[in-house]
Short mmCIF file of C-alpha atoms and ligand atoms in Angstrom, two decimals:
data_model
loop_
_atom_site.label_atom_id
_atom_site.label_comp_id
_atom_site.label_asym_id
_atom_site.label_seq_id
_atom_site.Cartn_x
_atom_site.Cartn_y
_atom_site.Cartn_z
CA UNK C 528 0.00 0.00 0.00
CA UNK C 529 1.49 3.51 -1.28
CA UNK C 530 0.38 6.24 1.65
CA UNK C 531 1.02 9.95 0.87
CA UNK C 532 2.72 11.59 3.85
CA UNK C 533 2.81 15.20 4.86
CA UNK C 534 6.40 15.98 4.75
CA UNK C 535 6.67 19.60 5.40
CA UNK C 536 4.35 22.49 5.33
CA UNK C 537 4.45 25.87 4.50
CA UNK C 538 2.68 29.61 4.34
CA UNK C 539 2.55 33.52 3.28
CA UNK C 540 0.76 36.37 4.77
CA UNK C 541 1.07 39.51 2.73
CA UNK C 542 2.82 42.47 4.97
CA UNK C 543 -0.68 45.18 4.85
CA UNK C 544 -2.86 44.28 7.88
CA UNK C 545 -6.69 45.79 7.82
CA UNK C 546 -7.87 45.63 11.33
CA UNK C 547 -11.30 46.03 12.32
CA UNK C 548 -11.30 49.87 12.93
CA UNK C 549 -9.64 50.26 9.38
CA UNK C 550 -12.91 49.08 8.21
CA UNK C 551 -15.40 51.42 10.04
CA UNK C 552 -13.86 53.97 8.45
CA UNK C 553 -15.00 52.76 4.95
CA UNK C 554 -18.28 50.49 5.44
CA UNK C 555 -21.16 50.97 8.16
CA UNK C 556 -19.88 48.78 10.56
CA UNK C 557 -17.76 47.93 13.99
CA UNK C 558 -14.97 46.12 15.38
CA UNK C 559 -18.21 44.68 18.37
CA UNK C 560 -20.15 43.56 15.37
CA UNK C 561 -17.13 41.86 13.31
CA UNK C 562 -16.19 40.10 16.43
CA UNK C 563 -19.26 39.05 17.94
CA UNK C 564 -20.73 37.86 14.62
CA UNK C 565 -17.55 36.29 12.96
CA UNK C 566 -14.97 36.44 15.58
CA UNK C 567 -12.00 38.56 13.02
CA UNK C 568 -10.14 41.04 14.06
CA UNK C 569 -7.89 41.90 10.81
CA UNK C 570 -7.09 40.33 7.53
CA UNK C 571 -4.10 40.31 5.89
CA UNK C 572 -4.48 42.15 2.10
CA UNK C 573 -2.22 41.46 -0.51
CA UNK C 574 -0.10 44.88 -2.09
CA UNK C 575 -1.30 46.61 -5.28
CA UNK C 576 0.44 43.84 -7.96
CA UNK C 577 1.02 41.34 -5.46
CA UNK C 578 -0.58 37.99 -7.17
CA UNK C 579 -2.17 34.97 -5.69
CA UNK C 580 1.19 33.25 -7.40
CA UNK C 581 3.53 35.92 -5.94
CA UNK C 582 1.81 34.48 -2.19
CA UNK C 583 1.77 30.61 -3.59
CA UNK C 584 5.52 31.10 -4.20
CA UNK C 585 6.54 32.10 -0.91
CA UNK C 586 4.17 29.65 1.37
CA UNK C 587 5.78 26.81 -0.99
CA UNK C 588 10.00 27.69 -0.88
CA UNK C 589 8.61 27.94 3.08
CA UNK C 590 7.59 24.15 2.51
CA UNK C 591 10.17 22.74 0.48
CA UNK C 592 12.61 23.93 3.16
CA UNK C 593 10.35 22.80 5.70
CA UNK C 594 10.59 19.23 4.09
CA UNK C 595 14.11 19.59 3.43
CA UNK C 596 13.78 18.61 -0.45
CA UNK C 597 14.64 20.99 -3.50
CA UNK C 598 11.68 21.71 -6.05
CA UNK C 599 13.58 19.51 -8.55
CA UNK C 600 12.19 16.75 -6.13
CA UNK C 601 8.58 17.61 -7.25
CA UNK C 602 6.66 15.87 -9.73
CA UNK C 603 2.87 17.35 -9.02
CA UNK C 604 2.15 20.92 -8.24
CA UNK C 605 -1.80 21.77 -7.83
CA UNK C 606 -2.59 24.99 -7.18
CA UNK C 607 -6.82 25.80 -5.19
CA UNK C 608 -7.11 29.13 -5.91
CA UNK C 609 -10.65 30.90 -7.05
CA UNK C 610 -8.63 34.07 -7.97
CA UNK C 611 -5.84 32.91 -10.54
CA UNK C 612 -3.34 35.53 -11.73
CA UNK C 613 -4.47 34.71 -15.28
CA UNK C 614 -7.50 33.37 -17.37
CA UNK C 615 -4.79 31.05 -18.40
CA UNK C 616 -1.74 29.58 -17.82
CA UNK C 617 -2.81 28.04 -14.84
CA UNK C 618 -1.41 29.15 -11.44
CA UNK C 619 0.43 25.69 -11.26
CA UNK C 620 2.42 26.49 -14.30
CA UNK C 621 3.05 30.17 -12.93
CA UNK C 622 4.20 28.56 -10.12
CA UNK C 623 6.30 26.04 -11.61
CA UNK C 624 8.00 28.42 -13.99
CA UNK C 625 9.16 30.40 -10.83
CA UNK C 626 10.30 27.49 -8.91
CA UNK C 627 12.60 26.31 -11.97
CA UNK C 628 11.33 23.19 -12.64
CA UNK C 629 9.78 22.42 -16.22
CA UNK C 630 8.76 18.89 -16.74
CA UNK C 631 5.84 17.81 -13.84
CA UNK C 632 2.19 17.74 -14.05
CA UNK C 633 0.86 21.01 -12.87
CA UNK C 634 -2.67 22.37 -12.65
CA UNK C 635 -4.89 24.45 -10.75
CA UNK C 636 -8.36 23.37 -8.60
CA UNK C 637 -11.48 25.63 -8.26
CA UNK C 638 -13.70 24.56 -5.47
CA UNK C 639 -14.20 27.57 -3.72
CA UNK C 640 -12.84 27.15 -0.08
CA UNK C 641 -12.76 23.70 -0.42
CA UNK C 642 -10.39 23.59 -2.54
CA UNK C 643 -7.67 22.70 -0.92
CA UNK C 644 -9.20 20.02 0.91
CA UNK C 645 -9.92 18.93 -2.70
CA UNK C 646 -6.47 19.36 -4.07
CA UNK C 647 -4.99 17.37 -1.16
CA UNK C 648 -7.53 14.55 -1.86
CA UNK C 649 -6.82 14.59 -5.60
CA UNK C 650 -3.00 14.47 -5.07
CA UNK C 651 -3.02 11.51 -2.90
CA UNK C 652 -5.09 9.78 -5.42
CA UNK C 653 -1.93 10.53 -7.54
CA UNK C 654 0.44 9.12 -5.36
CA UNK C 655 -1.47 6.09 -4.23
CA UNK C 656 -1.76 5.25 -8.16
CA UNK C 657 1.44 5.09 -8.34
CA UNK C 658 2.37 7.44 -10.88
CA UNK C 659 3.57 10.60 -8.82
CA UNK C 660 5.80 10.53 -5.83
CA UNK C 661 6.07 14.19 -4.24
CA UNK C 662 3.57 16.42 -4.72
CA UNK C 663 3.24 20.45 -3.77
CA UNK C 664 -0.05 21.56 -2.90
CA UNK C 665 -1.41 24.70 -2.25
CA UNK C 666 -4.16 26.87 -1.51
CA UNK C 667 -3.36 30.22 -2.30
CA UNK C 668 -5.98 33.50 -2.68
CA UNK C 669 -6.14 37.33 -3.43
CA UNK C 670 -9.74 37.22 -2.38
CA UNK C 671 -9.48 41.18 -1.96
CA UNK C 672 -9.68 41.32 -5.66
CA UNK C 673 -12.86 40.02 -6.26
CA UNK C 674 -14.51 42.18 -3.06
CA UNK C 675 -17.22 44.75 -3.27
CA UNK C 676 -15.11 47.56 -0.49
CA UNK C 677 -18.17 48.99 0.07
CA UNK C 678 -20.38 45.86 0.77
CA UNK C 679 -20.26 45.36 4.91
CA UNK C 680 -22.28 41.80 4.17
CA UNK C 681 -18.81 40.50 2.36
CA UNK C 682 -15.82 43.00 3.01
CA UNK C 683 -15.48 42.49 6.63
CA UNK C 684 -15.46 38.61 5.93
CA UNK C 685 -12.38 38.18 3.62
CA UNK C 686 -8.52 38.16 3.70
CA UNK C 687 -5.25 37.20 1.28
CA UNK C 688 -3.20 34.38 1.86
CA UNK C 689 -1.12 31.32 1.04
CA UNK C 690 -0.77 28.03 2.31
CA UNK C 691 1.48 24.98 1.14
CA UNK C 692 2.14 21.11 1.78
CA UNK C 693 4.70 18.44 0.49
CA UNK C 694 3.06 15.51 0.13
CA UNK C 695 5.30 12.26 -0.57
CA UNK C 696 4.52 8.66 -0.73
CA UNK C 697 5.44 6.46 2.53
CA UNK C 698 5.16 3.08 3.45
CA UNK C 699 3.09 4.45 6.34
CA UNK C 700 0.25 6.74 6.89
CA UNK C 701 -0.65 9.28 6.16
CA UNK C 702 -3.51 10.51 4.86
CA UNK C 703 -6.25 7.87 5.74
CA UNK C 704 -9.29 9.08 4.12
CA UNK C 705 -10.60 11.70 2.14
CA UNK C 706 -14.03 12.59 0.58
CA UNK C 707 -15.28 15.13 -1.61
CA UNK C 708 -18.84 16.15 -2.58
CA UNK C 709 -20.82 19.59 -4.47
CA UNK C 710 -24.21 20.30 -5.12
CA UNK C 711 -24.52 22.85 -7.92
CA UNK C 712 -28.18 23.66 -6.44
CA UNK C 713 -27.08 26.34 -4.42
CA UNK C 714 -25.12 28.54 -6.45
CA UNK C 715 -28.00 31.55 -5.54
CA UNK C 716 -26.61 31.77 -2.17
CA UNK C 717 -22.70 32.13 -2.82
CA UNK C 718 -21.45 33.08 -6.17
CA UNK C 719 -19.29 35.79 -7.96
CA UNK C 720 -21.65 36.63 -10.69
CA UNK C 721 -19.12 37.25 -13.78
CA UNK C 722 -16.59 35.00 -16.02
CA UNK C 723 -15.32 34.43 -18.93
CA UNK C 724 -17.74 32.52 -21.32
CA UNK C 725 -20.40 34.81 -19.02
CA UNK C 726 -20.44 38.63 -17.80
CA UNK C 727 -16.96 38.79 -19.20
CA UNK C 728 -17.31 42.96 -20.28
CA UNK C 729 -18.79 43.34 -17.11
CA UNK C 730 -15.61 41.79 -15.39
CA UNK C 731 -13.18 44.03 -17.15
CA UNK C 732 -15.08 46.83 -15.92
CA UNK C 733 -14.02 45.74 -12.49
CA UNK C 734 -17.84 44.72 -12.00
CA UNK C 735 -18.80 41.46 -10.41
CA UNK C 736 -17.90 41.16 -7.01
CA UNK C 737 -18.69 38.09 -4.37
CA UNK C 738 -22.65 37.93 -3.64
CA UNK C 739 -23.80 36.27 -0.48
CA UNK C 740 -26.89 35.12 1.53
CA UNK C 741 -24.68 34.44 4.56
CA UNK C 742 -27.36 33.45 7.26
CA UNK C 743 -28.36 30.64 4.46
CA UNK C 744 -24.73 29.65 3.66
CA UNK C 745 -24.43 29.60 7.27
CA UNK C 746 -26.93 27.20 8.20
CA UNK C 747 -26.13 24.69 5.04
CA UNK C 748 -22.50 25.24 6.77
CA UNK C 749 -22.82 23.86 10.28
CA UNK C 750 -24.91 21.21 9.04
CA UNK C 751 -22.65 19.69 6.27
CA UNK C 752 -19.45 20.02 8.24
CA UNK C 753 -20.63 17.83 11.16
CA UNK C 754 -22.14 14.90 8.47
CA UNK C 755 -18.93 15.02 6.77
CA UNK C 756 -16.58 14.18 9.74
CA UNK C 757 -18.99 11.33 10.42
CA UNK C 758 -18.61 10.60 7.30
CA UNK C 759 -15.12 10.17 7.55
CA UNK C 760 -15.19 8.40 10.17
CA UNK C 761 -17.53 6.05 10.00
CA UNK C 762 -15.22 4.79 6.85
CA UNK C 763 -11.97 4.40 8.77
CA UNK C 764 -13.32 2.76 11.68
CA UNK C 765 -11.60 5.50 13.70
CA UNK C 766 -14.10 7.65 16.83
CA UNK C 767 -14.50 10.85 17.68
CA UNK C 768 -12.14 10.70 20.68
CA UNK C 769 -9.16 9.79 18.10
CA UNK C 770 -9.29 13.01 16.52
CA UNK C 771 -6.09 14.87 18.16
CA UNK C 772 -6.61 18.34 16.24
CA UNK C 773 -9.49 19.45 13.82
CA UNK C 774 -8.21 21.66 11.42
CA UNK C 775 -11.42 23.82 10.17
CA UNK C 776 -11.76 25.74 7.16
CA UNK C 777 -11.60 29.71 8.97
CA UNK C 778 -15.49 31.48 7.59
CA UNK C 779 -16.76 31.94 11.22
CA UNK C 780 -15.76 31.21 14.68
CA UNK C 781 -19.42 30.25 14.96
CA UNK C 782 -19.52 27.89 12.38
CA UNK C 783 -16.25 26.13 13.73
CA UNK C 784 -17.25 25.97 17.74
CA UNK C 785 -20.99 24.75 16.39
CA UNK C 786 -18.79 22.34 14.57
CA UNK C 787 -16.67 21.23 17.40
CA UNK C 788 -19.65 21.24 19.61
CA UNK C 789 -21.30 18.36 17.07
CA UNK C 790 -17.76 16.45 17.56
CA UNK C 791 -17.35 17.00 21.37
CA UNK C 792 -13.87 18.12 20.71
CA UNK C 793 -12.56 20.58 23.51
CA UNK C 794 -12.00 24.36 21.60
CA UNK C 795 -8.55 23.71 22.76
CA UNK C 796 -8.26 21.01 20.03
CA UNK C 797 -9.44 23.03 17.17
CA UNK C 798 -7.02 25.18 15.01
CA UNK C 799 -8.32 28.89 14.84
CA UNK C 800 -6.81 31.14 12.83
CA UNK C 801 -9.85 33.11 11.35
CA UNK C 802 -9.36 35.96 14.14
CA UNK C 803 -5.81 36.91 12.33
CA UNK C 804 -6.35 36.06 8.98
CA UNK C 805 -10.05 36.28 8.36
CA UNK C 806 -11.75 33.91 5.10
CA UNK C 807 -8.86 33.18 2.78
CA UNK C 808 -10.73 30.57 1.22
CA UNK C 809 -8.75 27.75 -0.01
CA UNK C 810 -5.79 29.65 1.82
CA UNK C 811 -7.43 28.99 5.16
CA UNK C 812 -6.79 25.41 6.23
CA UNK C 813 -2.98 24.95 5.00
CA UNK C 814 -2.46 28.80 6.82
CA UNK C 815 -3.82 27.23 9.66
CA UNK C 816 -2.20 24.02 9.45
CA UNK C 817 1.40 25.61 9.11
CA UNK C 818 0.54 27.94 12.09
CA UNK C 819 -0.25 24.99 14.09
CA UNK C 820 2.82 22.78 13.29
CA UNK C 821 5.07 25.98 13.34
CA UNK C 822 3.99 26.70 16.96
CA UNK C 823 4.22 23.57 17.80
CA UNK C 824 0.60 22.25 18.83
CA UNK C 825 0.54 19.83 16.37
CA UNK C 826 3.27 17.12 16.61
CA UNK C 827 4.49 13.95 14.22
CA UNK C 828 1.86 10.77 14.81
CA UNK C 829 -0.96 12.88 15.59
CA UNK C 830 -4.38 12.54 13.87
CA UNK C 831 -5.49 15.42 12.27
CA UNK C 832 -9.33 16.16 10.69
CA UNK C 833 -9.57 19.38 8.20
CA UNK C 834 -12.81 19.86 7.19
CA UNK C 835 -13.94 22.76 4.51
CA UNK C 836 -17.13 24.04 3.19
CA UNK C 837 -17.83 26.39 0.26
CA UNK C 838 -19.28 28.09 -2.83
CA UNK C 839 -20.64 25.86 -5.67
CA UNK C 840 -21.35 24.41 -3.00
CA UNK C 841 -18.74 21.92 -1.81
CA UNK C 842 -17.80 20.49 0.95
CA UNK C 843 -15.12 17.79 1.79
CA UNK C 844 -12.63 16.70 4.51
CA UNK C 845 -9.15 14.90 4.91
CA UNK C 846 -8.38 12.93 7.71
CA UNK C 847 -4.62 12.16 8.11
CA UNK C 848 -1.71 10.80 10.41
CA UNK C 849 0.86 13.66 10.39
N1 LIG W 1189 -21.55 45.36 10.21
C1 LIG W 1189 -22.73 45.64 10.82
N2 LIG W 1189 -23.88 45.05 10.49
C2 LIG W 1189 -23.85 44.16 9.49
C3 LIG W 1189 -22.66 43.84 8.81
C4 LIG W 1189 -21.48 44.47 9.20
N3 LIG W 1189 -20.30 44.22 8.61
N4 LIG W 1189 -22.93 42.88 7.88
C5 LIG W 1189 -24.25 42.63 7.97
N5 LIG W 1189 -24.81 43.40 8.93
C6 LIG W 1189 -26.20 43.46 9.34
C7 LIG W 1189 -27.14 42.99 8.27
O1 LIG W 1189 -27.41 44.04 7.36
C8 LIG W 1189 -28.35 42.58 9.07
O2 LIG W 1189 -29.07 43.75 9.41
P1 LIG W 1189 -30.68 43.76 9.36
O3 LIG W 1189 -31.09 42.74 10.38
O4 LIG W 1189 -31.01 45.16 9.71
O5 LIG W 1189 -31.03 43.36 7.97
C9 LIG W 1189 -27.74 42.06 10.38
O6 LIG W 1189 -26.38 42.55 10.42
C10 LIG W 1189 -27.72 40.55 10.50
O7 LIG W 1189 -27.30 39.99 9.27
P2 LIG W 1189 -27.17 38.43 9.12
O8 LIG W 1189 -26.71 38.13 7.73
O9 LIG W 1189 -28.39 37.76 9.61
O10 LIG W 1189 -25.99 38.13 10.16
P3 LIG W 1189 -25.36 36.75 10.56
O11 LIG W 1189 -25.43 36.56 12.01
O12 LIG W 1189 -25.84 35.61 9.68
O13 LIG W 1189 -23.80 36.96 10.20
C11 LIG W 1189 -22.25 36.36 8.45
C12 LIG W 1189 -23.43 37.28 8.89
C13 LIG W 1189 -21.07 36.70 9.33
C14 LIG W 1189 -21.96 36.64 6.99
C15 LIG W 1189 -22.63 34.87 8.66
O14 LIG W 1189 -23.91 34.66 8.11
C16 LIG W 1189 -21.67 33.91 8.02
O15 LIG W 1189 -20.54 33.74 8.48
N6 LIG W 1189 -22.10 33.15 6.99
C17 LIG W 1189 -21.35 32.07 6.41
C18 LIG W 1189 -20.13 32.49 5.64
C19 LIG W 1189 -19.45 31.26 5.07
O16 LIG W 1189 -19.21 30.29 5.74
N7 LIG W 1189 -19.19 31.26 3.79
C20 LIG W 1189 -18.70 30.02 3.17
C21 LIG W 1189 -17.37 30.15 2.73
S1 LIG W 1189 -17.07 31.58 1.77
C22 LIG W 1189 -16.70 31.04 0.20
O17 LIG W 1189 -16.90 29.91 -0.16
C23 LIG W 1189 -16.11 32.08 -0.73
#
């Protein structure tokens, strides 16, 4: 049996921090409501031509060294990003290009804020097969791009940020079990209205910005997060109790303590990062992952659950032996 291993992880903040009180002074809002409602207190925004791949390239050289392996090592880069630098080349190849190393598969992953859980999943498959042996993978956003600044239902919500893994095969786990689900149904409630093959004028205008019905999304949220982890679960044979650190995608402090509630796992067992570095969407759980291991909560042997939930929707999880 071919496990894929985490073997070092990695992340990027950009340097502009937009606390609470920045935003009062542009939107109808305060640092009580932001706090009480989502529990952030400033976001970390990327610099006027700063690009998602500028952030994916430093959270990943923060990896490989973290791993101790050169990018020549790499044979699979994915890249979860919903705010690529470019229509196309992908990210991945952006990325690629700047760590010097032509030749691997490379592609980018669009599931909203799941989409690193989905990338992870995807790049174990890849490894398990047989075909791959060290993948990078990594969530990276500029969600500040695709913001209305004067919309208090979204602006207050959202951050930049990167976040990066080595995954290698092992002989031992590893990641244990993933799964991945959507339902297209819902894409009323959480969208950015504009594309390419649609809206495209109105997206060079700088028009189309994310569109929300949070107290919906919300619901849909702590609902599908806690079936998922039983999910999980249920098809490794593993409890509740074995869990050592759940690893949330960072929306809402109240969606992840409803979540841990569901779980019975102690707050002091659940990454939080959303209070620094607000929604960075498929940034959020490698961020929070690195911060973790970097800190030194989360040790080697330990069982870790990330769980994510998104626009489209999706909604997935990983559960994994670190
Ligand atoms: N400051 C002050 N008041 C505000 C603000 C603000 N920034 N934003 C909204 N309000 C007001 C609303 O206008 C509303 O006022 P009204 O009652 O007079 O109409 C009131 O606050 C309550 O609004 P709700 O939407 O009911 O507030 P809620 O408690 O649901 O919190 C929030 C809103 C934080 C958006 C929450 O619903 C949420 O976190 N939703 C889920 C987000 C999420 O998980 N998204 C998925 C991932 S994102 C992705 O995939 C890109």
């Amino acid at each position: 049996m071919i496990y894929s291993r985490i073997a070092g992880t990695g992340s990027y903040l950009p340097e502009k921090v937009v606390t609470n009180s920045d935003l009062e002074k542009i939107v109808d809002t305060t640092d009580q409501w932001i706090q009480d409602r989502t529990g952030i207190k400033k976001r970390h925004i990327a610099a006027d031509g700063e690009t998602t791949c500028d952030l994916a390239e430093k959270a990943s050289r923060n990896a490989l060294e973290a791993a101790g392996i050169t990018a020549s090592e790499i044979d699979l880069v994915i890249v979860a990003t919903t705010t690529p630098d470019l229509i196309f080349p992908s990210t991945a190849c952006l990325l690629q290009q700047r760590l010097g190393i032509a030749g691997p598969t490379a592609f980018d992953i669009q599931a909203v804020c799941t989409g690193f859980v989905y990338a992870l999943s995807i790049a174990e498959k890849f490894i398990k097969s047989g075909s791959h042996k060290r993948a990078l993978v990594v969530g990276a956003e500029t969600l500040s791009r695709i913001i209305d600044w004067s919309d208090r239902n979204t602006c207050v919500l959202f951050g930049d940020g990167a976040g990066a893994v080595i995954v290698e095969a092992s002989d031992e786990p590893g990641i244990i079990a993933s799964h991945l689900h959507a339902d297209g149904a819902y894409e009323s409630l959480l969208r950015v209205p504009v594309g390419v093959s649609s809206g495209f004028e109105q997206m060079i205008r700088g028009e189309g910005y994310v569109e929300m019905k949070g107290s919906e999304v919300f619901k849909m949220a702590v609902t599908t997060l806690g079936r998922i982890v039983d999910e999980t679960l249920a098809s490794t044979g593993l409890q509740k109790s074995d869990i050592d650190w759940l690893i949330p995608h960072q929306a809402n402090i109240r969606i992840i303590k409803a979540t841990a509630k569901k779980l019975r796992t102690p707050m002091d067992r659940v990454v939080v990062t959303v209070h620094d570095h607000g929604n960075t969407s498929a940034a959020s759980i490698p961020l929070a992952f690195d911060t973790a291991v970097r800190d030194g909560r989360i040790k080697r042997g330990e069982i870790l659950m990330m769980e994510a939930f998104g626009g489209g929707f999706t909604w997935g999880s990983v559960l994994l032996k670190y």
